[in-house]
Coordinates of C-alpha atoms in Angstrom, one line a residue:
M1286 CA -28.3 14.8 76.9
Q1287 CA -27.4 18.0 74.6
T1288 CA -27.9 16.9 70.9
E1289 CA -27.0 18.2 67.3
S1290 CA -30.7 20.4 66.4
Y1291 CA -31.7 22.3 63.1
V1292 CA -34.8 24.2 62.5
Q1293 CA -37.0 24.1 59.8
P1294 CA -36.7 27.1 58.6
A1295 CA -39.7 28.9 57.5
L1296 CA -38.9 29.5 53.9
A1297 CA -42.5 27.2 52.4
Q1298 CA -43.5 30.6 51.3
I1299 CA -40.8 32.1 49.9
N1300 CA -41.1 33.3 46.2
P1301 CA -39.9 32.0 44.4
P1302 CA -37.8 29.0 45.9
I1303 CA -34.6 29.5 45.8
L1304 CA -32.2 27.7 43.2
C1305 CA -29.4 24.8 44.1
I1306 CA -27.4 22.5 41.5
V1307 CA -26.3 19.7 42.8
G1308 CA -24.2 16.3 41.4
P1309 CA -22.0 13.7 41.6
T1310 CA -18.2 15.9 42.0
G1311 CA -16.5 16.3 38.9
A1312 CA -19.9 17.3 37.4
G1313 CA -18.7 20.7 37.1
K1314 CA -21.5 22.5 38.9
T1315 CA -19.0 25.7 39.9
H1316 CA -18.4 26.9 35.7
L1317 CA -22.7 26.2 35.7
A1318 CA -23.0 28.9 38.6
M1319 CA -20.7 31.3 37.3
S1320 CA -22.0 31.0 33.7
L1321 CA -24.7 32.1 35.6
A1322 CA -23.5 34.5 37.5
E1323 CA -22.4 36.4 34.3
H1324 CA -25.7 35.9 32.8
A1325 CA -26.7 37.5 36.1
K1326 CA -24.5 40.8 35.5
S1327 CA -26.3 41.4 32.1
I1328 CA -29.4 42.1 33.4
G1329 CA -29.0 43.3 35.6
A1330 CA -28.9 40.7 38.4
T1331 CA -26.9 39.8 41.6
I1332 CA -26.0 36.5 42.9
E1333 CA -24.4 35.6 45.6
L1334 CA -23.3 31.5 45.9
I1335 CA -23.7 29.3 49.2
S1336 CA -21.3 26.3 48.4
M1337 CA -22.9 23.1 49.9
D1338 CA -20.1 21.1 50.1
S1339 CA -17.7 20.1 53.8
A1340 CA -14.3 20.1 52.1
L1341 CA -14.9 23.9 50.8
V1342 CA -15.3 25.4 54.4
Y1343 CA -11.8 24.7 55.2
R1344 CA -8.4 27.3 55.0
G1345 CA -5.9 25.4 52.7
L1346 CA -7.2 22.2 51.7
D1347 CA -7.8 24.3 47.8
I1348 CA -5.7 22.2 45.5
G1349 CA -7.4 19.1 46.5
S1350 CA -11.1 20.4 47.0
A1351 CA -11.1 21.9 43.7
K1352 CA -12.2 25.7 45.4
P1353 CA -13.2 28.1 43.1
T1354 CA -10.4 30.4 42.4
Q1355 CA -9.6 33.2 43.4
L1356 CA -10.9 34.7 40.2
E1357 CA -13.7 33.1 41.1
Q1358 CA -14.5 34.2 43.9
A1359 CA -12.9 38.1 43.5
T1360 CA -16.0 37.7 40.3
V1361 CA -19.4 36.3 42.5
I1362 CA -19.6 36.2 46.2
H1363 CA -19.5 32.7 47.6
H1364 CA -20.3 31.7 50.7
L1365 CA -19.7 28.6 53.7
I1366 CA -15.8 28.3 51.7
D1367 CA -12.7 29.0 53.7
I1368 CA -14.9 29.8 57.3
L1369 CA -12.5 27.1 59.3
D1370 CA -9.4 26.5 60.4
P1371 CA -8.4 21.9 58.9
T1372 CA -8.6 21.7 62.2
E1373 CA -12.3 22.5 62.9
V1374 CA -15.2 19.9 62.9
Y1375 CA -18.4 21.0 60.4
S1376 CA -21.6 20.0 60.4
A1377 CA -24.8 19.2 58.5
A1378 CA -26.8 20.9 60.8
K1379 CA -24.6 23.4 60.9
F1380 CA -24.6 24.4 57.7
A1381 CA -28.2 24.3 57.6
N1382 CA -29.3 27.3 59.9
D1383 CA -26.1 28.9 58.3
A1384 CA -27.4 28.4 54.7
K1385 CA -31.1 29.4 56.0
Q1386 CA -29.9 32.7 57.5
L1387 CA -27.7 33.7 53.7
C1388 CA -30.7 32.7 52.3
E1389 CA -32.5 35.6 54.1
E1390 CA -29.5 37.9 54.4
I1391 CA -28.6 37.7 50.4
R1392 CA -32.6 37.9 49.7
T1393 CA -33.2 41.0 52.1
R1394 CA -30.0 43.6 50.1
G1395 CA -32.1 42.7 46.8
N1396 CA -29.8 40.2 45.8
I1397 CA -30.5 35.8 44.1
P1398 CA -28.7 33.6 46.6
I1399 CA -27.9 30.1 44.5
V1400 CA -27.1 26.9 46.6
V1401 CA -24.3 24.8 44.9
G1402 CA -23.0 21.7 46.3
G1403 CA -22.5 17.6 46.8
T1404 CA -23.0 16.8 49.3
M1405 CA -25.7 15.8 49.6
L1406 CA -26.2 15.0 54.1
Y1407 CA -25.7 18.3 54.1
W1408 CA -28.8 19.1 51.8
R1409 CA -31.3 16.5 53.8
A1410 CA -30.1 18.6 56.8
W1411 CA -31.0 21.6 54.6
A1412 CA -33.9 20.1 53.2
H1413 CA -35.3 18.5 55.9
G1414 CA -33.8 19.1 59.1
L1415 CA -32.4 16.3 60.3
S1416 CA -33.5 13.6 63.1
S1417 CA -31.5 14.2 66.8
L1418 CA -27.9 12.0 66.8
P1419 CA -26.1 12.3 69.5
P1420 CA -23.0 15.1 68.9
A1421 CA -19.6 13.4 69.1
N1422 CA -18.4 11.9 72.1
A1423 CA -15.1 12.0 72.6
E1424 CA -14.0 9.7 74.9
I1425 CA -15.8 7.2 72.3
R1426 CA -14.2 8.8 69.3
E1427 CA -11.1 8.4 71.1
R1428 CA -11.6 4.4 71.4
L1429 CA -12.9 3.7 68.4
D1430 CA -10.1 4.7 66.2
T1431 CA -8.0 3.2 68.4
Q1432 CA -9.8 0.0 68.2
G1433 CA -10.3 0.6 63.8
K1434 CA -5.5 1.5 63.6
V1435 CA -5.2 -1.5 65.5
L1436 CA -8.5 -4.2 63.7
G1437 CA -8.7 -1.7 60.9
W1438 CA -12.2 -0.1 59.4
P1439 CA -13.6 -3.9 57.8
A1440 CA -13.1 -5.2 61.4
M1441 CA -15.3 -2.0 62.7
H1442 CA -17.5 -2.5 59.4
A1443 CA -18.3 -6.2 60.6
Q1444 CA -18.7 -5.2 63.8
L1445 CA -21.4 -2.7 63.0
M1446 CA -23.6 -5.4 60.9
L1447 CA -23.8 -7.5 64.4
V1448 CA -26.0 -4.2 65.6
D1449 CA -26.9 -2.3 63.0
P1450 CA -26.6 -4.0 59.6
I1451 CA -28.8 -2.0 57.4
T1452 CA -26.8 1.1 57.9
A1453 CA -24.0 -0.9 57.5
A1454 CA -25.1 -2.3 54.3
R1455 CA -25.3 1.0 52.7
L1456 CA -21.5 2.3 53.6
M1457 CA -18.3 0.8 52.4
P1458 CA -16.1 -1.3 54.7
N1459 CA -13.3 1.4 54.6
D1460 CA -15.7 4.4 55.2
S1461 CA -14.0 4.9 58.4
Q1462 CA -15.4 8.9 59.1
R1463 CA -18.6 7.2 59.3
V1464 CA -18.6 3.7 60.4
Q1465 CA -16.8 4.9 63.5
R1466 CA -20.1 7.7 63.6
A1467 CA -22.3 4.8 63.7
L1468 CA -20.5 2.3 66.1
E1469 CA -20.6 5.3 68.3
V1470 CA -24.2 6.3 68.1
Y1471 CA -25.1 3.0 69.0
E1472 CA -23.0 3.7 71.6
I1473 CA -24.3 6.9 73.6
T1474 CA -27.2 5.9 72.8
G1475 CA -28.1 2.2 72.7
K1476 CA -30.0 2.1 69.2
P1477 CA -29.1 2.0 65.6
M1478 CA -28.3 5.0 64.0
S1479 CA -30.9 3.2 61.0
T1480 CA -33.4 3.4 63.8
L1481 CA -32.6 6.8 64.7
L1482 CA -33.5 8.1 61.5
A1483 CA -35.9 6.5 61.0
D1484 CA -37.7 7.5 63.4
S1485 CA -37.7 11.3 62.2
P1486 CA -40.2 12.9 59.8
S1487 CA -37.7 14.2 57.9
E1488 CA -36.4 10.3 57.1
D1489 CA -39.1 8.3 56.4
G1490 CA -38.8 7.4 52.5
R1491 CA -41.7 9.4 51.5
E1492 CA -41.7 13.6 52.8
G1493 CA -36.8 13.0 53.0
S1494 CA -37.0 12.1 48.8
D1495 CA -39.1 14.9 47.8
I1496 CA -38.0 18.6 47.4
P1497 CA -39.4 21.7 49.5
E1498 CA -41.6 24.1 47.9
W1499 CA -39.5 26.4 49.1
I1500 CA -36.5 25.2 46.7
N1501 CA -35.7 24.4 42.9
L1502 CA -33.5 21.8 42.3
V1503 CA -30.9 21.5 39.1
S1504 CA -29.5 18.0 39.3
L1505 CA -26.2 17.6 37.1
E1506 CA -26.5 13.7 36.2
P1507 CA -24.3 12.6 33.2
N1508 CA -26.2 9.5 31.2
D1509 CA -22.6 7.9 31.2
R1510 CA -20.7 7.8 34.3
A1511 CA -17.7 6.8 32.1
K1512 CA -17.5 9.8 30.9
L1513 CA -17.6 11.2 35.1
H1514 CA -14.6 8.5 35.0
V1515 CA -13.1 10.0 32.6
N1516 CA -13.1 13.3 34.2
L1517 CA -12.9 12.7 37.3
E1518 CA -9.3 11.2 36.5
R1519 CA -8.1 14.1 34.3
R1520 CA -8.8 16.3 37.1
F1521 CA -7.1 14.6 38.9
D1522 CA -3.8 14.6 37.5
Q1523 CA -4.5 18.3 36.8
M1524 CA -4.6 18.3 40.7
L1525 CA -1.2 17.0 40.9
S1526 CA 0.2 18.5 38.2
S1527 CA -1.3 22.3 39.9
G1528 CA 1.1 21.0 43.5
L1529 CA -1.7 18.9 45.7
I1530 CA 1.4 16.9 47.3
E1531 CA 2.5 20.3 47.5
E1532 CA -0.7 21.4 49.3
V1533 CA -1.1 17.9 51.4
E1534 CA 2.6 18.5 52.8
R1535 CA 1.9 22.1 54.0
L1536 CA -0.6 20.7 56.1
R1537 CA 1.9 18.3 57.4
A1538 CA 3.8 20.8 58.7
N1539 CA 1.3 22.2 60.7
P1540 CA 1.2 20.0 64.3
A1541 CA -1.5 19.2 64.8
L1542 CA -3.0 18.0 62.1
H1543 CA -3.5 14.0 62.1
P1544 CA -5.5 11.8 59.3
D1545 CA -7.7 11.3 61.2
L1546 CA -9.8 14.7 61.0
P1547 CA -12.3 14.9 59.5
A1548 CA -10.3 17.6 56.9
I1549 CA -8.1 15.9 56.2
R1550 CA -10.0 12.3 55.5
S1551 CA -11.8 15.0 52.3
V1552 CA -11.7 12.0 49.2
G1553 CA -7.7 12.7 47.8
Y1554 CA -5.5 14.0 51.0
R1555 CA -5.7 11.5 52.9
Q1556 CA -4.2 9.3 49.7
V1557 CA -1.3 12.5 49.4
W1558 CA -1.2 11.6 52.9
E1559 CA -0.6 8.6 53.7
Y1560 CA 1.7 9.1 50.7
L1561 CA 3.7 11.3 52.1
A1562 CA 3.7 8.8 55.2
G1563 CA 5.5 5.9 53.1
Q1564 CA 3.0 3.6 53.7
I1565 CA 1.7 4.0 49.9
D1566 CA 3.5 4.5 46.6
Y1567 CA 2.9 7.0 44.5
D1568 CA 0.7 5.0 41.7
Q1569 CA -1.1 2.3 45.0
M1570 CA -1.7 6.4 45.6
R1571 CA -3.2 8.1 42.6
Y1572 CA -5.5 4.5 42.0
K1573 CA -7.2 4.7 46.0
A1574 CA -8.0 8.1 45.9
L1575 CA -9.4 7.9 41.9
A1576 CA -11.2 4.4 43.8
A1577 CA -12.7 6.4 46.0
T1578 CA -13.8 9.4 44.0
R1579 CA -15.4 6.8 41.3
Q1580 CA -17.4 6.3 44.6
L1581 CA -17.5 8.6 46.0
G1582 CA -19.2 9.9 42.9
K1583 CA -21.5 7.5 43.4
R1584 CA -23.0 7.6 46.3
Q1585 CA -23.9 10.5 45.2
L1586 CA -25.3 10.3 42.0
T1587 CA -28.0 7.2 44.5
W1588 CA -29.3 9.8 46.7
L1589 CA -29.8 12.2 43.8
R1590 CA -31.9 9.3 41.6
A1591 CA -33.9 9.2 45.2
I1592 CA -34.8 13.0 44.9
A1593 CA -38.5 12.9 43.3
G1594 CA -39.4 15.7 41.3
R1595 CA -35.6 17.7 40.6
N1596 CA -34.8 18.8 37.3
T1597 CA -32.0 16.4 35.9
F1598 CA -29.5 17.2 32.6
D1599 CA -26.1 15.2 31.3
P1600 CA -23.3 17.9 32.7
F1601 CA -21.8 16.0 29.8
N1602 CA -24.4 15.8 26.5
P1603 CA -23.7 20.4 24.9
I1604 CA -27.5 19.9 24.7
E1605 CA -28.1 19.8 28.2
L1606 CA -25.9 21.2 29.7
N1607 CA -27.3 24.5 27.7
A1608 CA -31.0 23.5 28.5
A1609 CA -29.8 23.8 32.0
L1610 CA -28.5 26.8 31.8
D1611 CA -31.5 28.7 30.2
Y1612 CA -33.4 27.1 32.3
C1613 CA -31.8 28.7 35.4
K1614 CA -31.9 31.8 33.5
Q1615 CA -35.0 31.5 33.6
T1616 CA -35.2 31.4 37.2
L1617 CA -33.6 34.7 37.4
A1618 CA -36.4 36.2 34.9
Q1619 CA -38.4 35.0 37.9
A1620 CA -36.3 36.0 40.8
G1621 CA -36.2 39.6 39.2

């Protein structure tokens, strides 16, 4: 049986460590990275950003993914953005190998790699590797999709609770993508996903929660989650006024795209797709999108707070945000 594999990077001896900027959605990771890039130029250094975001890999998903603008991408080299069509699938293992190779290539050019993003499964794969979970099975996945549409995903989540209560407990009942994957893994292997992950050294709650010595992790974590929610609401309304609905209309015009694809399941896109399909009205779309975005931020923060040794800064506190920039500047000086 083929498995999705990832080779642990041989970067432990690299000095200085690679800077990685993480945080929940809407915390200002891109802004910090761009400020750092501007500083780098002032000291004669060049940084290249590696996106650690599962939505930014897709072409055509621009507004709803808060993709760096064309000006930002022209100002600083960005990697792993617009590399796939929305019909394609990108994995955590693929990201880990791509990021490893890019870090090596960037340093070979004499530049400084910085990894930026909030897709924490990508982080885990890059930092610690992945257990040998089976690849997707098209036949099983199609059958589960059909069952999910007929029964509803809360009912599928209840089925998962019977065979893998540990995984089910950490998933939202309507998280169709992850519920489906957990059920698929159980059908293929006969074992709960939680058991397979527990058998992996990188998932034992000790090694997996630490930061490898070859990574310097900077985490933007709001102390007041209400401020993050206000920012997320303002940002989503800006996306709507900037043409998010029209962007999804263009995606819907492609007959190869459908709501079960990972790209279309992205937060915001799924809800607008449902609105354009006539399944919900405008107010419901906005409410569901904001709720899903807040849930995403909560999951990201929960994951981040389990990582020991990270350097945390509150992005909504001007003093701490400046401290985060100063800290990152120091890492650039060491890298130079």
